[in-house]
Amino acid sequence: MIEAIVTDIEGTTSSLSFVKDVLFPYARAHLPDFVAEHCADPEVQALLDDANRLAGGQLDQAALIEQFIAWIDADQKITPLKSLQGLIWLDGYRNGDFTGHVYADAVRNLRAWHQRGLKLYVYSSGSVQAQKLLFGHSDFGDLTPLFSGYFDTRIGGKRETDSYRKIAAELGLPAAQILFLSDIREELDAARAAGFATRWLVREQAADAGAEHLQAADFDAIRF
């Protein structure tokens, strides 16, 4: 019996275009000024230090900004980058520059599952802060009360089986009692290898007749 649901965001609860066409360009455009204005803040300074170590050298601020931009352009899942983007998006949400896109069918079912007593969690390559911002400032209002927890790449890569083992341990549940939702086959493969139940969201792609994972066009089609 499923006791908990862990959901991806991009292409699953939310449109890929919102992330790629709204959030990413916003962070890219505002990153240089944000770093310049907040580089003395302890939280930002720690992220800059982490990025410098990952870049393998002692980069000055201008070079670090260029490195962040290069990571954004290459769609790299770099933890300090994701955290920095989250801080920039916080300003955007607070300023009302955008609201977080969430599909209506996702909201409808997340609310229904929460009412049934299922524990809901998010696992995304975006930082936990970015996840909370998106759901906290969504088109449907604040959805964060629906969720019991959030996971990002600090627990491991989304295509690594061990990440899902760690999540199951964090939740204190047998893996078979956890359902993972994603639009990426490799993530689903990793979750399944860890013992999770899986559903493949195929909102913006053609269904695969030979897929090993049960597929769903949207959250209304998910049955368990």
Tab-separated table of C-alpha atoms in Angstrom:
chain	number	residue	atom	x	y	z
A	1	MET	CA	0.000	0.000	0.000
A	2	ILE	CA	1.288	3.457	-0.924
A	3	GLU	CA	1.874	5.619	2.153
A	4	ALA	CA	3.878	8.469	0.639
A	5	ILE	CA	4.282	10.185	-2.729
A	6	VAL	CA	7.485	11.879	-3.891
A	7	THR	CA	7.050	14.127	-6.907
A	8	ASP	CA	9.363	15.807	-9.357
A	9	ILE	CA	8.515	19.365	-10.458
A	10	GLU	CA	9.593	20.139	-14.043
A	11	GLY	CA	7.302	18.381	-16.507
A	12	THR	CA	5.459	16.695	-13.631
A	13	THR	CA	3.679	19.183	-11.370
A	14	SER	CA	4.746	22.182	-13.421
A	15	SER	CA	5.380	23.157	-17.010
A	16	LEU	CA	8.880	22.781	-18.373
A	17	SER	CA	8.382	26.076	-20.179
A	18	PHE	CA	7.826	27.960	-16.908
A	19	VAL	CA	11.184	26.824	-15.593
A	20	LYS	CA	13.087	27.180	-18.860
A	21	ASP	CA	11.398	30.307	-20.255
A	22	VAL	CA	10.657	32.249	-17.054
A	23	LEU	CA	12.772	31.164	-14.074
A	24	PHE	CA	16.092	30.393	-15.758
A	25	PRO	CA	16.217	33.580	-17.894
A	26	TYR	CA	15.201	35.683	-14.882
A	27	ALA	CA	18.028	34.269	-12.768
A	28	ARG	CA	20.527	34.654	-15.620
A	29	ALA	CA	19.588	38.278	-16.212
A	30	HIS	CA	19.631	39.279	-12.548
A	31	LEU	CA	22.595	37.189	-11.333
A	32	PRO	CA	25.409	39.734	-11.953
A	33	ASP	CA	23.669	42.563	-10.083
A	34	PHE	CA	22.474	40.218	-7.327
A	35	VAL	CA	25.992	38.906	-6.649
A	36	ALA	CA	27.429	42.416	-6.705
A	37	GLU	CA	24.815	43.693	-4.263
A	38	HIS	CA	24.791	40.702	-1.880
A	39	CYS	CA	28.334	39.305	-2.023
A	40	ALA	CA	28.962	40.390	1.571
A	41	ASP	CA	25.932	38.470	2.860
A	42	PRO	CA	27.160	35.331	4.697
A	43	GLU	CA	24.760	33.040	2.815
A	44	VAL	CA	25.788	34.368	-0.588
A	45	GLN	CA	29.464	34.387	0.338
A	46	ALA	CA	29.251	30.714	1.325
A	47	LEU	CA	27.723	29.883	-2.069
A	48	LEU	CA	30.460	31.814	-3.857
A	49	ASP	CA	33.094	29.917	-1.873
A	50	ASP	CA	31.456	26.579	-2.753
A	51	ALA	CA	31.309	27.542	-6.424
A	52	ASN	CA	34.946	28.581	-6.370
A	53	ARG	CA	35.992	25.198	-4.987
A	54	LEU	CA	33.932	23.385	-7.611
A	55	ALA	CA	35.469	25.521	-10.357
A	56	GLY	CA	38.893	24.354	-9.225
A	57	GLY	CA	40.536	27.691	-8.624
A	58	GLN	CA	40.534	31.056	-6.923
A	59	LEU	CA	38.235	33.037	-9.200
A	60	ASP	CA	37.496	36.683	-8.601
A	61	GLN	CA	33.912	37.913	-8.478
A	62	ALA	CA	33.697	38.706	-12.198
A	63	ALA	CA	35.049	35.271	-13.125
A	64	LEU	CA	32.669	33.600	-10.694
A	65	ILE	CA	29.717	35.380	-12.282
A	66	GLU	CA	30.896	34.163	-15.688
A	67	GLN	CA	31.151	30.630	-14.279
A	68	PHE	CA	27.608	30.774	-12.911
A	69	ILE	CA	26.318	32.010	-16.274
A	70	ALA	CA	28.181	29.214	-18.065
A	71	TRP	CA	26.632	26.637	-15.718
A	72	ILE	CA	23.168	28.082	-16.369
A	73	ASP	CA	23.696	27.961	-20.142
A	74	ALA	CA	24.861	24.349	-19.881
A	75	ASP	CA	21.910	23.445	-17.599
A	76	GLN	CA	24.298	22.116	-14.971
A	77	LYS	CA	22.859	20.737	-11.720
A	78	ILE	CA	25.424	22.506	-9.532
A	79	THR	CA	24.267	22.838	-5.913
A	80	PRO	CA	25.611	26.375	-5.191
A	81	LEU	CA	24.170	27.562	-8.510
A	82	LYS	CA	20.759	26.127	-7.645
A	83	SER	CA	20.874	27.780	-4.236
A	84	LEU	CA	21.891	31.134	-5.728
A	85	GLN	CA	19.097	30.909	-8.295
A	86	GLY	CA	16.680	30.284	-5.425
A	87	LEU	CA	17.744	33.518	-3.728
A	88	ILE	CA	17.286	35.462	-6.954
A	89	TRP	CA	13.867	33.917	-7.558
A	90	LEU	CA	12.873	34.877	-4.010
A	91	ASP	CA	13.230	38.504	-5.037
A	92	GLY	CA	11.205	37.831	-8.180
A	93	TYR	CA	8.342	36.196	-6.310
A	94	ARG	CA	8.327	38.904	-3.646
A	95	ASN	CA	8.282	41.613	-6.303
A	96	GLY	CA	5.389	39.926	-8.089
A	97	ASP	CA	7.428	39.491	-11.262
A	98	PHE	CA	5.900	36.014	-11.689
A	99	THR	CA	3.987	33.278	-9.846
A	100	GLY	CA	4.828	29.579	-9.737
A	101	HIS	CA	3.156	27.491	-12.414
A	102	VAL	CA	1.463	24.308	-11.202
A	103	TYR	CA	-0.939	22.260	-13.314
A	104	ALA	CA	-4.551	22.333	-12.103
A	105	ASP	CA	-4.758	18.523	-12.181
A	106	ALA	CA	-1.638	18.322	-9.993
A	107	VAL	CA	-3.131	20.711	-7.430
A	108	ARG	CA	-6.456	18.848	-7.444
A	109	ASN	CA	-4.862	15.481	-6.782
A	110	LEU	CA	-2.208	16.677	-4.363
A	111	ARG	CA	-4.984	18.157	-2.251
A	112	ALA	CA	-7.036	14.955	-2.470
A	113	TRP	CA	-4.066	12.759	-1.544
A	114	HIS	CA	-3.221	15.039	1.370
A	115	GLN	CA	-6.795	14.799	2.618
A	116	ARG	CA	-6.554	11.005	2.419
A	117	GLY	CA	-3.619	11.122	4.790
A	118	LEU	CA	-0.849	10.404	2.287
A	119	LYS	CA	2.457	12.104	3.004
A	120	LEU	CA	3.643	14.257	0.095
A	121	TYR	CA	7.238	15.187	-0.691
A	122	VAL	CA	9.121	16.980	-3.456
A	123	TYR	CA	12.405	15.833	-5.007
A	124	SER	CA	13.844	18.190	-7.587
A	125	SER	CA	17.249	19.240	-8.881
A	126	GLY	CA	16.245	22.775	-7.930
A	127	SER	CA	17.134	23.797	-4.394
A	128	VAL	CA	14.725	23.176	-1.533
A	129	GLN	CA	14.354	26.940	-1.242
A	130	ALA	CA	13.373	27.195	-4.924
A	131	GLN	CA	10.871	24.362	-4.474
A	132	LYS	CA	9.223	26.078	-1.512
A	133	LEU	CA	9.092	29.367	-3.407
A	134	LEU	CA	7.376	27.836	-6.422
A	135	PHE	CA	4.720	26.067	-4.365
A	136	GLY	CA	4.452	28.893	-1.862
A	137	HIS	CA	3.773	31.511	-4.561
A	138	SER	CA	1.856	29.354	-7.030
A	139	ASP	CA	-0.978	30.339	-9.343
A	140	PHE	CA	-3.218	28.565	-6.803
A	141	GLY	CA	-1.822	30.309	-3.735
A	142	ASP	CA	0.325	28.771	-1.021
A	143	LEU	CA	0.509	24.996	-1.536
A	144	THR	CA	3.339	24.341	0.922
A	145	PRO	CA	0.987	23.060	3.683
A	146	LEU	CA	0.357	20.022	1.459
A	147	PHE	CA	3.972	18.849	1.689
A	148	SER	CA	5.746	17.074	4.534
A	149	GLY	CA	9.254	17.618	3.178
A	150	TYR	CA	11.555	18.504	0.309
A	151	PHE	CA	14.697	16.973	-1.217
A	152	ASP	CA	17.245	18.374	-3.650
A	153	THR	CA	20.661	17.331	-4.984
A	154	ARG	CA	22.160	17.524	-1.505
A	155	ILE	CA	20.755	14.029	-0.971
A	156	GLY	CA	22.201	12.887	-4.301
A	157	GLY	CA	21.620	12.981	-8.040
A	158	LYS	CA	18.156	12.168	-9.311
A	159	ARG	CA	19.460	9.426	-11.611
A	160	GLU	CA	21.334	7.674	-8.784
A	161	THR	CA	19.644	4.749	-7.059
A	162	ASP	CA	21.305	5.510	-3.738
A	163	SER	CA	19.488	8.866	-3.602
A	164	TYR	CA	16.147	7.085	-3.416
A	165	ARG	CA	17.426	4.676	-0.789
A	166	LYS	CA	18.390	7.699	1.301
A	167	ILE	CA	14.969	9.270	0.785
A	168	ALA	CA	13.236	6.060	1.909
A	169	ALA	CA	15.447	6.022	5.004
A	170	GLU	CA	14.589	9.669	5.707
A	171	LEU	CA	10.878	8.916	5.403
A	172	GLY	CA	11.169	5.821	7.561
A	173	LEU	CA	9.126	3.762	5.105
A	174	PRO	CA	9.765	0.632	3.042
A	175	ALA	CA	10.583	1.711	-0.506
A	176	ALA	CA	7.629	-0.267	-1.860
A	177	GLN	CA	5.267	2.040	0.043
A	178	ILE	CA	6.591	5.140	-1.726
A	179	LEU	CA	5.368	6.281	-5.153
A	180	PHE	CA	7.721	8.422	-7.238
A	181	LEU	CA	6.359	10.666	-10.008
A	182	SER	CA	8.582	12.027	-12.781
A	183	ASP	CA	8.726	12.733	-16.499
A	184	ILE	CA	12.303	11.423	-16.830
A	185	ARG	CA	12.827	7.708	-17.479
A	186	GLU	CA	16.323	7.600	-15.994
A	187	GLU	CA	15.037	9.051	-12.709
A	188	LEU	CA	12.225	6.506	-12.653
A	189	ASP	CA	14.692	3.708	-13.380
A	190	ALA	CA	16.813	4.755	-10.394
A	191	ALA	CA	13.786	4.985	-8.101
A	192	ARG	CA	12.507	1.608	-9.254
A	193	ALA	CA	15.928	0.032	-8.654
A	194	ALA	CA	15.645	1.284	-5.061
A	195	GLY	CA	12.259	-0.435	-4.735
A	196	PHE	CA	9.938	2.537	-5.252
A	197	ALA	CA	6.662	2.342	-7.133
A	198	THR	CA	6.785	4.677	-10.133
A	199	ARG	CA	4.563	6.608	-12.529
A	200	TRP	CA	5.873	8.237	-15.684
A	201	LEU	CA	4.190	11.576	-16.458
A	202	VAL	CA	4.018	11.993	-20.229
A	203	ARG	CA	2.380	15.413	-20.406
A	204	GLU	CA	4.600	16.915	-23.078
A	205	GLN	CA	5.828	13.784	-24.792
A	206	ALA	CA	4.411	10.799	-26.629
A	207	ALA	CA	3.592	7.701	-24.591
A	208	ASP	CA	6.101	4.863	-24.944
A	209	ALA	CA	4.315	1.586	-25.639
A	210	GLY	CA	7.372	-0.374	-24.529
A	211	ALA	CA	7.983	1.524	-21.300
A	212	GLU	CA	8.662	-0.461	-18.133
A	213	HIS	CA	6.961	2.200	-16.008
A	214	LEU	CA	3.215	2.813	-15.888
A	215	GLN	CA	2.497	6.052	-17.717
A	216	ALA	CA	0.001	8.828	-17.032
A	217	ALA	CA	-0.947	11.815	-19.170
A	218	ASP	CA	-1.629	13.860	-16.038
A	219	PHE	CA	-2.301	13.459	-12.311
A	220	ASP	CA	-5.973	12.592	-12.924
A	221	ALA	CA	-4.800	9.427	-14.695
A	222	ILE	CA	-2.674	8.205	-11.774
A	223	ARG	CA	-4.120	5.175	-10.007
A	224	PHE	CA	-2.596	3.187	-7.156
